[in-house]
Amino acid sequence: MPENTLTITDNRTNRTYTLPIEDGTVRSMDMRKIKTSDDDFGLMLYDPAFMNTASCRSSITFIDGDRGILEYRGYPIEVLAERCTFLEVAYLLLFGKLPNATELKGWISEITHHTMLHETTKRFMEGFRYDAHPMAMIVSTVAALSTVYPEAKNVQDPANRLFQIKRLIAKMPTMAAMSYRHSVGFPYVYPDNDLSYTENFMNMLWKMVEPKYAANPVLARALDVLFILHADHEQNCSTNAMRSVGSSMSDPYVALASAAAALSGPLHGGANEQVLKMLDEIGSKDNVAAYIQKVKDGHGKLMGFGHRVYKNYDPRAKIIKRTAEEVFKVTGRNPKLEIALELERIALEDDYFVSRKLYPNVDFYSGIIYQAMGFNPEFFTVLFAIPRTVGWLAQWDEMLRDTEQKIARPRQIYTGERKKKFLAIEERGG
Ligand code: SDX
């Protein structure tokens, strides 16, 4: 029997099938050959939540969940976080190679010169209530950009895609900062092209009446590192949304709005906000053991713990923990860190979590840093969405270049009734 094949015997018909194994997978469509009769539809694979389904081929991000390994385009995340800036990593994720000095200079200039928003978008954001959740504002405003750039619908043109990609990477911090300024009733601050990507973001968030905003370099670097860590993560829930919506050839603005909507859920990017709420609920180190017991008794989850892929420590969480120490030297230590460290210490010794391979993930420590930097918990997921915009767009562009990809349209197992007799309303009783 040739190697790299799977032989299946269908005991219903006693027929044997030999299917090719390619890249550790069997093609789901090959299962459709397994039939009980010529008019049989053939076998499907049932995989709720895609626990064991590869939806695409991708060369962007590699994760080894058992070993806690994360690489962007083959470079270990630890090296990139240490040696690169966020826009440098954005270039790597989008173009597949690290830029040289000339390429990086040009890339930074391109992004810098697209940070402004159309004035109608500013007025659109003014329509939100003062207490609108910033993630809901971002989802809505990104979708609204689709009305400003109708040419973005030409998604089959690579040059047009790249133009929209630059616009979105550049404008996400501007929209994010505006959602924050809206929530505190401060006037919007326009971009300052003299500043770096993260310094300009801080400028649009926190500049008051000083003539020129000066970002704290330690905080600006910490934000850059956090953005690098959040930039992509292969086929996570929100990237799946981006690819699925984009597969219908919708424009990148509405597709990215769907990805941001998916990210906002508490089991995904919304977890960092939930972690702070959990630490507030625990209140002090002394209450940690009781809280953990509550989780073990089935009342709620340990937010910021666990991962679909990582069954070891999330490598990003390790780097974030180190970055926290740098930030606290400037901001002062966040007292919540003590509660988080105690939570981690106890959980990692408890068989309930160890047996389920539940370790701190990227969201466990990020919120503690963000809060120390002055962000309120509602804004934490926005800080996730800004850098993940690069990953969503890189995955979207890769999907559109993939000749195997078509409109995403899963099948189902139908469990409802069939061919029911129709009753006129008079005959329905009640
Ligand atoms: C992100 O996919 C990505 O890459 C996402 C992300 C990215 O960069 O894009 O890494 C970002 O979303 C990180 C995850 C942030 N979410 C949270 O921190 C929320 C808390 N975590 C869980 O909800 C959960 O761990 C998930 C959603 C992250 C993963 O869930 P799975 O893979 O569906 O696992 P599961 O729910 O089937 O759990 C397996 C078992 C269950 O127990 P049993 O039914 O077997 O008894 O582990 C338990 C779960 O109850 N469990 C937890 C737990 N997470 C799982 N128990 C307590 N606390 C938790 N956090």
Tab-separated table of C-alpha atoms and ligand atoms in Angstrom:
chain	number	residue	atom	x	y	z
A	1	MET	CA	0.000	0.000	0.000
A	2	PRO	CA	1.548	3.404	-0.907
A	3	GLU	CA	2.828	5.467	2.034
A	4	ASN	CA	0.953	8.634	3.102
A	5	THR	CA	-2.422	7.022	2.500
A	6	LEU	CA	-5.347	6.125	4.757
A	7	THR	CA	-7.300	2.962	4.098
A	8	ILE	CA	-10.907	2.984	5.316
A	9	THR	CA	-13.334	0.106	5.198
A	10	ASP	CA	-17.003	1.064	5.186
A	11	ASN	CA	-18.619	-1.759	7.173
A	12	ARG	CA	-21.999	-0.808	5.755
A	13	THR	CA	-20.883	-1.909	2.291
A	14	ASN	CA	-17.641	-3.775	3.069
A	15	ARG	CA	-15.980	-1.530	0.464
A	16	THR	CA	-12.433	-0.259	1.111
A	17	TYR	CA	-11.178	3.181	0.185
A	18	THR	CA	-7.604	4.484	0.085
A	19	LEU	CA	-7.297	8.228	0.602
A	20	PRO	CA	-4.109	10.313	0.218
A	21	ILE	CA	-2.677	11.931	3.377
A	22	GLU	CA	-1.206	15.364	2.570
A	23	ASP	CA	0.415	17.682	5.165
A	24	GLY	CA	-1.045	15.600	7.968
A	25	THR	CA	-4.563	15.946	6.617
A	26	VAL	CA	-7.095	14.021	4.608
A	27	ARG	CA	-9.236	16.084	2.219
A	28	SER	CA	-12.773	16.249	3.524
A	29	MET	CA	-14.068	16.067	-0.054
A	30	ASP	CA	-12.354	12.669	-0.449
A	31	MET	CA	-14.759	11.331	2.208
A	32	ARG	CA	-17.659	12.023	-0.140
A	33	LYS	CA	-16.501	8.994	-2.221
A	34	ILE	CA	-17.666	6.789	0.655
A	35	LYS	CA	-21.306	6.029	-0.264
A	36	THR	CA	-23.842	3.296	0.355
A	37	SER	CA	-25.415	3.745	-3.095
A	38	ASP	CA	-24.896	5.846	-6.218
A	39	ASP	CA	-27.474	8.429	-5.113
A	40	ASP	CA	-25.978	8.651	-1.601
A	41	PHE	CA	-24.530	12.158	-0.904
A	42	GLY	CA	-21.439	10.563	0.598
A	43	LEU	CA	-19.798	10.985	3.995
A	44	MET	CA	-19.135	14.409	5.546
A	45	LEU	CA	-16.930	15.144	8.581
A	46	TYR	CA	-18.736	16.593	11.589
A	47	ASP	CA	-16.563	19.101	13.479
A	48	PRO	CA	-18.480	21.664	15.603
A	49	ALA	CA	-16.313	24.767	16.327
A	50	PHE	CA	-13.726	23.389	13.863
A	51	MET	CA	-11.844	21.673	16.701
A	52	ASN	CA	-9.938	19.538	14.196
A	53	THR	CA	-10.388	21.156	10.788
A	54	ALA	CA	-7.754	22.919	8.685
A	55	SER	CA	-9.618	25.574	6.688
A	56	CYS	CA	-6.697	26.879	4.635
A	57	ARG	CA	-3.028	26.746	3.837
A	58	SER	CA	-1.117	29.664	5.366
A	59	SER	CA	2.527	30.728	5.630
A	60	ILE	CA	1.939	33.681	7.958
A	61	THR	CA	1.968	32.353	11.541
A	62	PHE	CA	3.121	29.065	13.051
A	63	ILE	CA	1.987	27.893	16.488
A	64	ASP	CA	3.115	24.744	18.307
A	65	GLY	CA	0.578	24.624	21.126
A	66	ASP	CA	2.230	21.774	23.038
A	67	ARG	CA	5.634	23.441	23.084
A	68	GLY	CA	4.374	27.024	23.486
A	69	ILE	CA	5.977	28.176	20.233
A	70	LEU	CA	4.781	31.172	18.170
A	71	GLU	CA	6.526	32.363	14.987
A	72	TYR	CA	5.569	35.076	12.475
A	73	ARG	CA	6.817	34.114	8.996
A	74	GLY	CA	9.292	31.747	10.696
A	75	TYR	CA	10.747	34.256	13.175
A	76	PRO	CA	10.267	33.425	16.906
A	77	ILE	CA	7.974	35.931	18.617
A	78	GLU	CA	10.584	36.453	21.351
A	79	VAL	CA	13.121	37.760	18.786
A	80	LEU	CA	10.627	40.017	17.034
A	81	ALA	CA	9.366	41.487	20.323
A	82	GLU	CA	12.943	42.185	21.382
A	83	ARG	CA	14.433	43.467	18.109
A	84	CYS	CA	11.639	45.010	15.994
A	85	THR	CA	9.086	47.794	15.960
A	86	PHE	CA	5.424	47.086	15.350
A	87	LEU	CA	5.391	48.551	11.816
A	88	GLU	CA	8.471	46.461	10.970
A	89	VAL	CA	6.568	43.335	12.066
A	90	ALA	CA	3.487	44.532	10.182
A	91	TYR	CA	5.614	44.655	7.015
A	92	LEU	CA	6.906	41.125	7.751
A	93	LEU	CA	3.402	39.717	8.230
A	94	LEU	CA	2.057	41.353	5.063
A	95	PHE	CA	4.989	40.910	2.660
A	96	GLY	CA	6.618	37.766	4.109
A	97	LYS	CA	10.034	39.317	4.731
A	98	LEU	CA	11.646	41.795	7.109
A	99	PRO	CA	12.085	45.183	5.388
A	100	ASN	CA	15.511	46.686	4.742
A	101	ALA	CA	16.118	50.251	5.924
A	102	THR	CA	14.822	51.846	2.705
A	103	GLU	CA	11.721	49.632	2.589
A	104	LEU	CA	10.949	50.319	6.249
A	105	LYS	CA	11.352	54.082	5.799
A	106	GLY	CA	8.974	54.044	2.846
A	107	TRP	CA	6.497	51.808	4.674
A	108	ILE	CA	6.442	54.058	7.756
A	109	SER	CA	5.905	57.103	5.534
A	110	GLU	CA	3.023	55.404	3.689
A	111	ILE	CA	1.273	54.474	6.944
A	112	THR	CA	1.960	57.858	8.557
A	113	HIS	CA	0.331	59.689	5.652
A	114	HIS	CA	-2.926	57.749	5.903
A	115	THR	CA	-3.705	58.335	9.589
A	116	MET	CA	-6.284	61.090	8.991
A	117	LEU	CA	-10.001	60.275	8.919
A	118	HIS	CA	-12.550	61.864	6.592
A	119	GLU	CA	-14.418	64.594	8.513
A	120	THR	CA	-17.720	62.782	7.868
A	121	THR	CA	-16.292	59.837	9.865
A	122	LYS	CA	-15.569	62.178	12.758
A	123	ARG	CA	-19.184	63.346	12.660
A	124	PHE	CA	-20.339	59.706	12.419
A	125	MET	CA	-18.523	58.955	15.685
A	126	GLU	CA	-20.040	62.000	17.374
A	127	GLY	CA	-23.428	60.304	16.962
A	128	PHE	CA	-22.639	57.665	19.593
A	129	ARG	CA	-23.835	58.061	23.193
A	130	TYR	CA	-21.062	59.273	25.516
A	131	ASP	CA	-21.017	55.859	27.234
A	132	ALA	CA	-20.962	53.742	24.061
A	133	HIS	CA	-18.581	50.774	24.413
A	134	PRO	CA	-15.439	51.625	22.381
A	135	MET	CA	-15.375	48.201	20.696
A	136	ALA	CA	-18.924	48.743	19.400
A	137	MET	CA	-17.816	52.167	18.168
A	138	ILE	CA	-14.805	50.667	16.377
A	139	VAL	CA	-16.840	47.861	14.761
A	140	SER	CA	-19.391	50.380	13.484
A	141	THR	CA	-16.888	53.005	12.364
A	142	VAL	CA	-14.667	50.548	10.497
A	143	ALA	CA	-17.753	49.338	8.624
A	144	ALA	CA	-18.698	52.964	7.924
A	145	LEU	CA	-15.332	53.494	6.196
A	146	SER	CA	-16.748	51.231	3.486
A	147	THR	CA	-18.953	54.204	2.507
A	148	VAL	CA	-15.933	56.524	2.304
A	149	TYR	CA	-13.848	54.241	0.056
A	150	PRO	CA	-16.279	52.544	-2.382
A	151	GLU	CA	-13.347	51.621	-4.671
A	152	ALA	CA	-12.285	49.139	-1.947
A	153	LYS	CA	-14.889	46.729	-3.342
A	154	ASN	CA	-12.446	45.903	-6.139
A	155	VAL	CA	-10.835	43.218	-3.953
A	156	GLN	CA	-9.432	41.243	-6.891
A	157	ASP	CA	-6.886	44.005	-7.627
A	158	PRO	CA	-3.771	43.444	-5.459
A	159	ALA	CA	-2.676	47.091	-5.717
A	160	ASN	CA	-6.109	48.286	-4.575
A	161	ARG	CA	-6.042	45.750	-1.701
A	162	LEU	CA	-2.659	47.063	-0.573
A	163	PHE	CA	-3.950	50.656	-0.669
A	164	GLN	CA	-6.887	49.756	1.604
A	165	ILE	CA	-4.583	47.699	3.845
A	166	LYS	CA	-2.385	50.750	4.419
A	167	ARG	CA	-5.459	52.909	5.113
A	168	LEU	CA	-6.820	50.493	7.709
A	169	ILE	CA	-3.507	49.969	9.529
A	170	ALA	CA	-3.032	53.741	9.623
A	171	LYS	CA	-6.570	54.677	10.654
A	172	MET	CA	-7.276	52.124	13.384
A	173	PRO	CA	-5.313	54.077	16.049
A	174	THR	CA	-7.031	57.306	14.976
A	175	MET	CA	-10.494	55.757	15.315
A	176	ALA	CA	-9.508	54.106	18.595
A	177	ALA	CA	-8.214	57.367	20.062
A	178	MET	CA	-11.361	59.174	18.905
A	179	SER	CA	-13.561	56.573	20.611
A	180	TYR	CA	-11.644	57.221	23.844
A	181	ARG	CA	-11.773	61.032	23.547
A	182	HIS	CA	-15.506	60.751	22.778
A	183	SER	CA	-16.062	58.731	25.967
A	184	VAL	CA	-14.360	61.367	28.157
A	185	GLY	CA	-15.805	64.359	26.309
A	186	PHE	CA	-12.419	65.700	25.205
A	187	PRO	CA	-11.869	67.305	21.782
A	188	TYR	CA	-10.314	65.002	19.176
A	189	VAL	CA	-6.563	65.263	18.645
A	190	TYR	CA	-5.406	65.022	15.045
A	191	PRO	CA	-2.443	62.821	14.043
A	192	ASP	CA	1.080	64.219	14.337
A	193	ASN	CA	3.249	62.957	11.482
A	194	ASP	CA	6.467	63.664	13.398
A	195	LEU	CA	5.681	60.857	15.838
A	196	SER	CA	6.072	57.063	15.560
A	197	TYR	CA	3.002	54.816	15.207
A	198	THR	CA	2.589	54.214	18.956
A	199	GLU	CA	3.739	57.706	20.005
A	200	ASN	CA	1.157	59.216	17.638
A	201	PHE	CA	-1.510	56.912	19.105
A	202	MET	CA	-0.593	58.165	22.597
A	203	ASN	CA	-0.658	61.735	21.244
A	204	MET	CA	-4.208	61.303	19.886
A	205	LEU	CA	-5.265	59.735	23.200
A	206	TRP	CA	-3.635	61.935	25.790
A	207	LYS	CA	-2.502	65.292	24.321
A	208	MET	CA	-4.205	68.141	26.152
A	209	VAL	CA	-3.213	71.789	25.700
A	210	GLU	CA	0.565	71.398	25.385
A	211	PRO	CA	1.824	72.590	21.960
A	212	LYS	CA	3.529	69.235	21.165
A	213	TYR	CA	2.850	65.859	22.792
A	214	ALA	CA	5.930	64.076	24.163
A	215	ALA	CA	5.339	60.339	24.701
A	216	ASN	CA	7.097	58.562	27.540
A	217	PRO	CA	9.594	56.388	25.590
A	218	VAL	CA	9.252	53.422	27.986
A	219	LEU	CA	5.466	53.372	27.618
A	220	ALA	CA	5.684	53.897	23.847
A	221	ARG	CA	8.082	50.943	23.542
A	222	ALA	CA	5.898	48.791	25.822
A	223	LEU	CA	2.870	49.533	23.613
A	224	ASP	CA	4.933	48.677	20.524
A	225	VAL	CA	5.887	45.311	22.057
A	226	LEU	CA	2.279	44.618	23.062
A	227	PHE	CA	1.175	45.446	19.505
A	228	ILE	CA	3.779	43.017	18.109
A	229	LEU	CA	2.530	40.251	20.419
A	230	HIS	CA	-1.091	40.771	19.357
A	231	ALA	CA	-0.472	41.179	15.609
A	232	ASP	CA	-1.493	37.711	14.383
A	233	HIS	CA	-2.325	34.262	15.692
A	234	GLU	CA	-3.177	32.008	12.706
A	235	GLN	CA	-6.795	30.816	12.399
A	236	ASN	CA	-8.337	32.224	15.612
A	237	CYS	CA	-12.029	33.065	15.848
A	238	SER	CA	-11.757	36.624	14.531
A	239	THR	CA	-9.396	35.691	11.696
A	240	ASN	CA	-11.844	32.964	10.723
A	241	ALA	CA	-14.536	35.669	10.566
A	242	MET	CA	-12.284	37.864	8.408
A	243	ARG	CA	-11.583	35.030	5.984
A	244	SER	CA	-15.186	33.843	5.903
A	245	VAL	CA	-16.749	37.272	5.295
A	246	GLY	CA	-13.930	38.175	2.876
A	247	SER	CA	-14.523	34.963	0.920
A	248	SER	CA	-17.783	36.443	-0.430
A	249	MET	CA	-15.607	39.192	-2.034
A	250	SER	CA	-16.918	41.826	0.405
A	251	ASP	CA	-14.710	44.874	0.869
A	252	PRO	CA	-12.009	44.810	3.591
A	253	TYR	CA	-13.771	47.405	5.760
A	254	VAL	CA	-16.943	45.355	6.352
A	255	ALA	CA	-14.880	42.147	6.568
A	256	LEU	CA	-12.614	43.687	9.204
A	257	ALA	CA	-15.644	45.007	11.088
A	258	SER	CA	-16.863	41.387	11.311
A	259	ALA	CA	-13.449	40.300	12.605
A	260	ALA	CA	-13.457	43.042	15.249
A	261	ALA	CA	-16.984	42.000	16.213
A	262	ALA	CA	-15.765	38.416	16.748
A	263	LEU	CA	-12.766	39.661	18.745
A	264	SER	CA	-15.043	41.603	21.110
A	265	GLY	CA	-16.487	38.401	22.597
A	266	PRO	CA	-15.424	37.603	26.215
A	267	LEU	CA	-14.009	34.206	25.202
A	268	HIS	CA	-11.709	35.867	22.647
A	269	GLY	CA	-10.260	39.358	22.666
A	270	GLY	CA	-12.803	40.564	25.204
A	271	ALA	CA	-11.103	38.351	27.808
A	272	ASN	CA	-8.557	41.015	28.797
A	273	GLU	CA	-11.392	43.275	29.985
A	274	GLN	CA	-12.959	40.304	31.818
A	275	VAL	CA	-9.635	39.538	33.550
A	276	LEU	CA	-9.633	42.968	35.212
A	277	LYS	CA	-13.278	42.533	36.245
A	278	MET	CA	-12.317	39.130	37.715
A	279	LEU	CA	-9.353	40.619	39.631
A	280	ASP	CA	-11.625	43.405	40.926
A	281	GLU	CA	-14.157	40.777	42.060
A	282	ILE	CA	-11.431	38.805	43.869
A	283	GLY	CA	-10.270	42.018	45.531
A	284	SER	CA	-7.208	40.673	47.359
A	285	LYS	CA	-4.676	37.822	47.422
A	286	ASP	CA	-6.480	36.337	50.442
A	287	ASN	CA	-9.606	35.686	48.355
A	288	VAL	CA	-7.827	33.900	45.497
A	289	ALA	CA	-8.135	30.340	46.852
A	290	ALA	CA	-11.895	30.737	47.392
A	291	TYR	CA	-12.343	32.147	43.889
A	292	ILE	CA	-10.443	29.276	42.329
A	293	GLN	CA	-12.615	26.809	44.248
A	294	LYS	CA	-15.697	28.547	42.837
A	295	VAL	CA	-14.364	28.061	39.295
A	296	LYS	CA	-13.550	24.420	40.011
A	297	ASP	CA	-17.127	23.962	41.253
A	298	GLY	CA	-18.275	25.055	37.799
A	299	HIS	CA	-19.170	28.655	38.585
A	300	GLY	CA	-17.499	30.669	35.802
A	301	LYS	CA	-14.094	30.489	34.190
A	302	LEU	CA	-10.643	31.765	35.107
A	303	MET	CA	-10.520	34.561	32.547
A	304	GLY	CA	-7.143	34.881	30.823
A	305	PHE	CA	-6.536	31.161	31.308
A	306	GLY	CA	-6.763	28.379	28.756
A	307	HIS	CA	-6.422	28.273	24.998
A	308	ARG	CA	-7.722	26.181	22.117
A	309	VAL	CA	-4.209	25.677	20.757
A	310	TYR	CA	-1.710	26.366	23.559
A	311	LYS	CA	-1.584	23.419	25.949
A	312	ASN	CA	1.490	24.995	27.466
A	313	TYR	CA	2.293	28.503	28.640
A	314	ASP	CA	1.328	31.107	25.984
A	315	PRO	CA	4.738	32.520	24.912
A	316	ARG	CA	3.157	35.962	24.615
A	317	ALA	CA	2.125	35.913	28.282
A	318	LYS	CA	5.757	35.386	29.315
A	319	ILE	CA	6.886	38.438	27.334
A	320	ILE	CA	3.973	40.540	28.602
A	321	LYS	CA	4.890	39.645	32.184
A	322	ARG	CA	8.436	40.937	31.555
A	323	THR	CA	7.113	44.069	29.849
A	324	ALA	CA	4.892	44.774	32.866
A	325	GLU	CA	7.971	45.265	35.053
A	326	GLU	CA	9.293	47.918	32.610
A	327	VAL	CA	5.954	49.756	32.608
A	328	PHE	CA	5.628	49.651	36.408
A	329	LYS	CA	9.005	51.393	36.736
A	330	VAL	CA	7.276	54.393	35.132
A	331	THR	CA	3.692	54.069	36.304
A	332	GLY	CA	4.131	52.445	39.695
A	333	ARG	CA	3.218	48.811	40.371
A	334	ASN	CA	-0.397	47.862	39.682
A	335	PRO	CA	-1.633	46.239	42.932
A	336	LYS	CA	-3.732	43.860	40.822
A	337	LEU	CA	-0.472	42.192	39.750
A	338	GLU	CA	-0.125	40.586	43.177
A	339	ILE	CA	-3.585	39.043	42.865
A	340	ALA	CA	-2.803	37.826	39.314
A	341	LEU	CA	0.521	36.290	40.372
A	342	GLU	CA	-1.169	34.482	43.301
A	343	LEU	CA	-3.955	33.285	40.975
A	344	GLU	CA	-1.353	31.923	38.549
A	345	ARG	CA	0.707	30.320	41.347
A	346	ILE	CA	-2.256	28.465	42.859
A	347	ALA	CA	-3.834	27.489	39.502
A	348	LEU	CA	-0.591	26.061	38.120
A	349	GLU	CA	-0.323	23.780	41.161
A	350	ASP	CA	-3.958	22.664	41.011
A	351	ASP	CA	-4.791	19.457	39.166
A	352	TYR	CA	-8.077	20.895	37.861
A	353	PHE	CA	-6.123	23.344	35.702
A	354	VAL	CA	-3.024	21.213	35.148
A	355	SER	CA	-5.064	18.218	33.932
A	356	ARG	CA	-6.951	20.475	31.526
A	357	LYS	CA	-3.669	22.121	30.422
A	358	LEU	CA	-4.956	25.569	31.370
A	359	TYR	CA	-2.189	28.160	31.460
A	360	PRO	CA	-2.221	31.969	31.387
A	361	ASN	CA	-2.841	33.241	27.859
A	362	VAL	CA	-2.087	36.549	26.182
A	363	ASP	CA	-5.008	38.230	27.941
A	364	PHE	CA	-4.056	37.346	31.503
A	365	TYR	CA	-1.411	40.008	32.091
A	366	SER	CA	-2.048	42.491	29.274
A	367	GLY	CA	-4.946	44.193	31.057
A	368	ILE	CA	-2.820	44.839	34.158
A	369	ILE	CA	-0.308	46.741	32.035
A	370	TYR	CA	-2.982	48.642	30.141
A	371	GLN	CA	-4.650	49.712	33.384
A	372	ALA	CA	-1.315	50.881	34.797
A	373	MET	CA	-0.797	52.922	31.585
A	374	GLY	CA	-4.105	54.682	32.224
A	375	PHE	CA	-6.526	52.756	29.996
A	376	ASN	CA	-9.893	51.703	31.419
A	377	PRO	CA	-10.895	48.019	30.970
A	378	GLU	CA	-13.520	48.796	28.321
A	379	PHE	CA	-10.685	49.992	26.056
A	380	PHE	CA	-8.490	46.888	26.411
A	381	THR	CA	-10.001	44.977	23.483
A	382	VAL	CA	-9.585	48.035	21.276
A	383	LEU	CA	-5.866	47.776	22.103
A	384	PHE	CA	-6.053	44.189	20.854
A	385	ALA	CA	-7.942	45.137	17.655
A	386	ILE	CA	-5.425	47.793	16.555
A	387	PRO	CA	-2.473	45.403	16.058
A	388	ARG	CA	-4.627	42.431	15.048
A	389	THR	CA	-5.792	44.550	12.107
A	390	VAL	CA	-2.445	43.662	10.499
A	391	GLY	CA	-2.988	39.922	11.001
A	392	TRP	CA	-6.579	40.035	9.775
A	393	LEU	CA	-5.494	41.880	6.625
A	394	ALA	CA	-2.502	39.616	5.955
A	395	GLN	CA	-4.767	36.555	6.276
A	396	TRP	CA	-7.451	38.194	4.100
A	397	ASP	CA	-4.921	39.018	1.377
A	398	GLU	CA	-3.503	35.471	1.534
A	399	MET	CA	-7.019	34.013	1.241
A	400	LEU	CA	-7.729	36.079	-1.902
A	401	ARG	CA	-4.456	34.917	-3.464
A	402	ASP	CA	-5.179	31.255	-2.675
A	403	THR	CA	-6.539	29.586	-5.831
A	404	GLU	CA	-8.042	26.778	-3.716
A	405	GLN	CA	-10.245	29.161	-1.726
A	406	LYS	CA	-13.913	29.759	-2.635
A	407	ILE	CA	-16.853	31.319	-0.789
A	408	ALA	CA	-16.978	29.736	2.684
A	409	ARG	CA	-20.163	27.692	3.028
A	410	PRO	CA	-20.115	24.812	5.576
A	411	ARG	CA	-22.665	21.958	5.485
A	412	GLN	CA	-24.860	20.715	8.388
A	413	ILE	CA	-26.480	17.687	9.949
A	414	TYR	CA	-30.210	18.396	9.634
A	415	THR	CA	-32.081	17.466	12.808
A	416	GLY	CA	-35.453	19.042	12.033
A	417	GLU	CA	-38.696	17.511	10.719
A	418	ARG	CA	-39.391	16.842	7.044
A	419	LYS	CA	-42.312	17.275	4.603
A	420	LYS	CA	-44.781	18.491	7.231
A	421	LYS	CA	-48.456	18.926	6.222
A	422	PHE	CA	-49.256	22.651	5.920
A	423	LEU	CA	-52.225	23.889	7.980
A	424	ALA	CA	-54.064	27.112	7.193
A	425	ILE	CA	-54.100	29.494	10.184
A	426	GLU	CA	-57.730	28.664	10.889
A	427	GLU	CA	-56.747	25.023	11.327
A	428	ARG	CA	-53.885	25.658	13.772
A	429	GLY	CA	-56.012	25.670	16.886
A	430	GLY	CA	-55.116	27.612	20.052
B	1	SDX	C1	-7.634	34.670	22.763
B	1	SDX	O1	-7.549	31.242	19.224
B	1	SDX	C2	-6.657	32.157	19.474
B	1	SDX	O2	-5.542	32.134	18.988
B	1	SDX	C3	-7.142	33.282	20.369
B	1	SDX	C4	-6.094	34.284	20.821
B	1	SDX	C5	-5.556	35.105	19.667
B	1	SDX	O3	-4.425	35.633	19.778
B	1	SDX	O4	-6.319	35.303	18.688
B	1	SDX	O5	-5.003	33.623	21.458
B	1	SDX	C6	-6.685	35.296	21.807
B	1	SDX	O6	-8.798	34.636	22.502
B	1	SDX	C7	-7.079	34.024	24.016
B	1	SDX	C8	-8.185	33.337	24.870
B	1	SDX	C9	-8.872	34.416	25.733
B	1	SDX	N1	-10.058	33.822	26.415
B	1	SDX	C10	-10.072	33.633	27.740
B	1	SDX	O7	-9.106	33.811	28.482
B	1	SDX	C11	-11.424	33.165	28.274
B	1	SDX	C12	-11.223	32.004	29.235
B	1	SDX	N2	-10.753	30.831	28.468
B	1	SDX	C13	-11.746	29.877	28.052
B	1	SDX	O8	-13.027	30.356	27.777
B	1	SDX	C14	-11.189	28.820	27.100
B	1	SDX	O9	-10.011	28.380	27.638
B	1	SDX	C15	-10.980	29.174	25.631
B	1	SDX	C16	-12.197	29.742	25.022
B	1	SDX	C17	-9.839	30.129	25.485
B	1	SDX	C18	-10.627	27.872	24.917
B	1	SDX	O10	-11.718	27.053	25.038
B	1	SDX	P1	-11.788	25.584	24.378
B	1	SDX	O11	-10.556	25.286	23.611
B	1	SDX	O12	-13.101	25.472	23.679
B	1	SDX	O13	-11.718	24.652	25.605
B	1	SDX	P2	-12.992	24.158	26.412
B	1	SDX	O14	-13.905	25.312	26.698
B	1	SDX	O15	-13.558	22.961	25.746
B	1	SDX	O16	-12.323	23.741	27.822
B	1	SDX	C19	-11.799	22.449	28.038
B	1	SDX	C20	-12.005	22.228	29.531
B	1	SDX	C21	-13.450	22.401	29.971
B	1	SDX	O17	-13.607	21.633	31.162
B	1	SDX	P3	-14.415	20.206	31.076
B	1	SDX	O18	-15.738	20.474	30.355
B	1	SDX	O19	-13.509	19.307	30.279
B	1	SDX	O20	-14.614	19.773	32.504
B	1	SDX	O21	-11.280	23.218	30.290
B	1	SDX	C22	-12.207	24.024	31.006
B	1	SDX	C23	-13.559	23.837	30.364
B	1	SDX	O22	-14.597	24.064	31.323
B	1	SDX	N3	-11.745	25.401	30.859
B	1	SDX	C24	-11.663	26.280	31.853
B	1	SDX	C25	-11.128	27.433	31.279
B	1	SDX	N4	-10.910	27.242	29.974
B	1	SDX	C26	-11.309	25.969	29.720
B	1	SDX	N5	-11.990	26.179	33.160
B	1	SDX	C27	-11.768	27.284	33.901
B	1	SDX	N6	-11.258	28.438	33.431
B	1	SDX	C28	-10.923	28.547	32.122
B	1	SDX	N7	-10.418	29.669	31.670
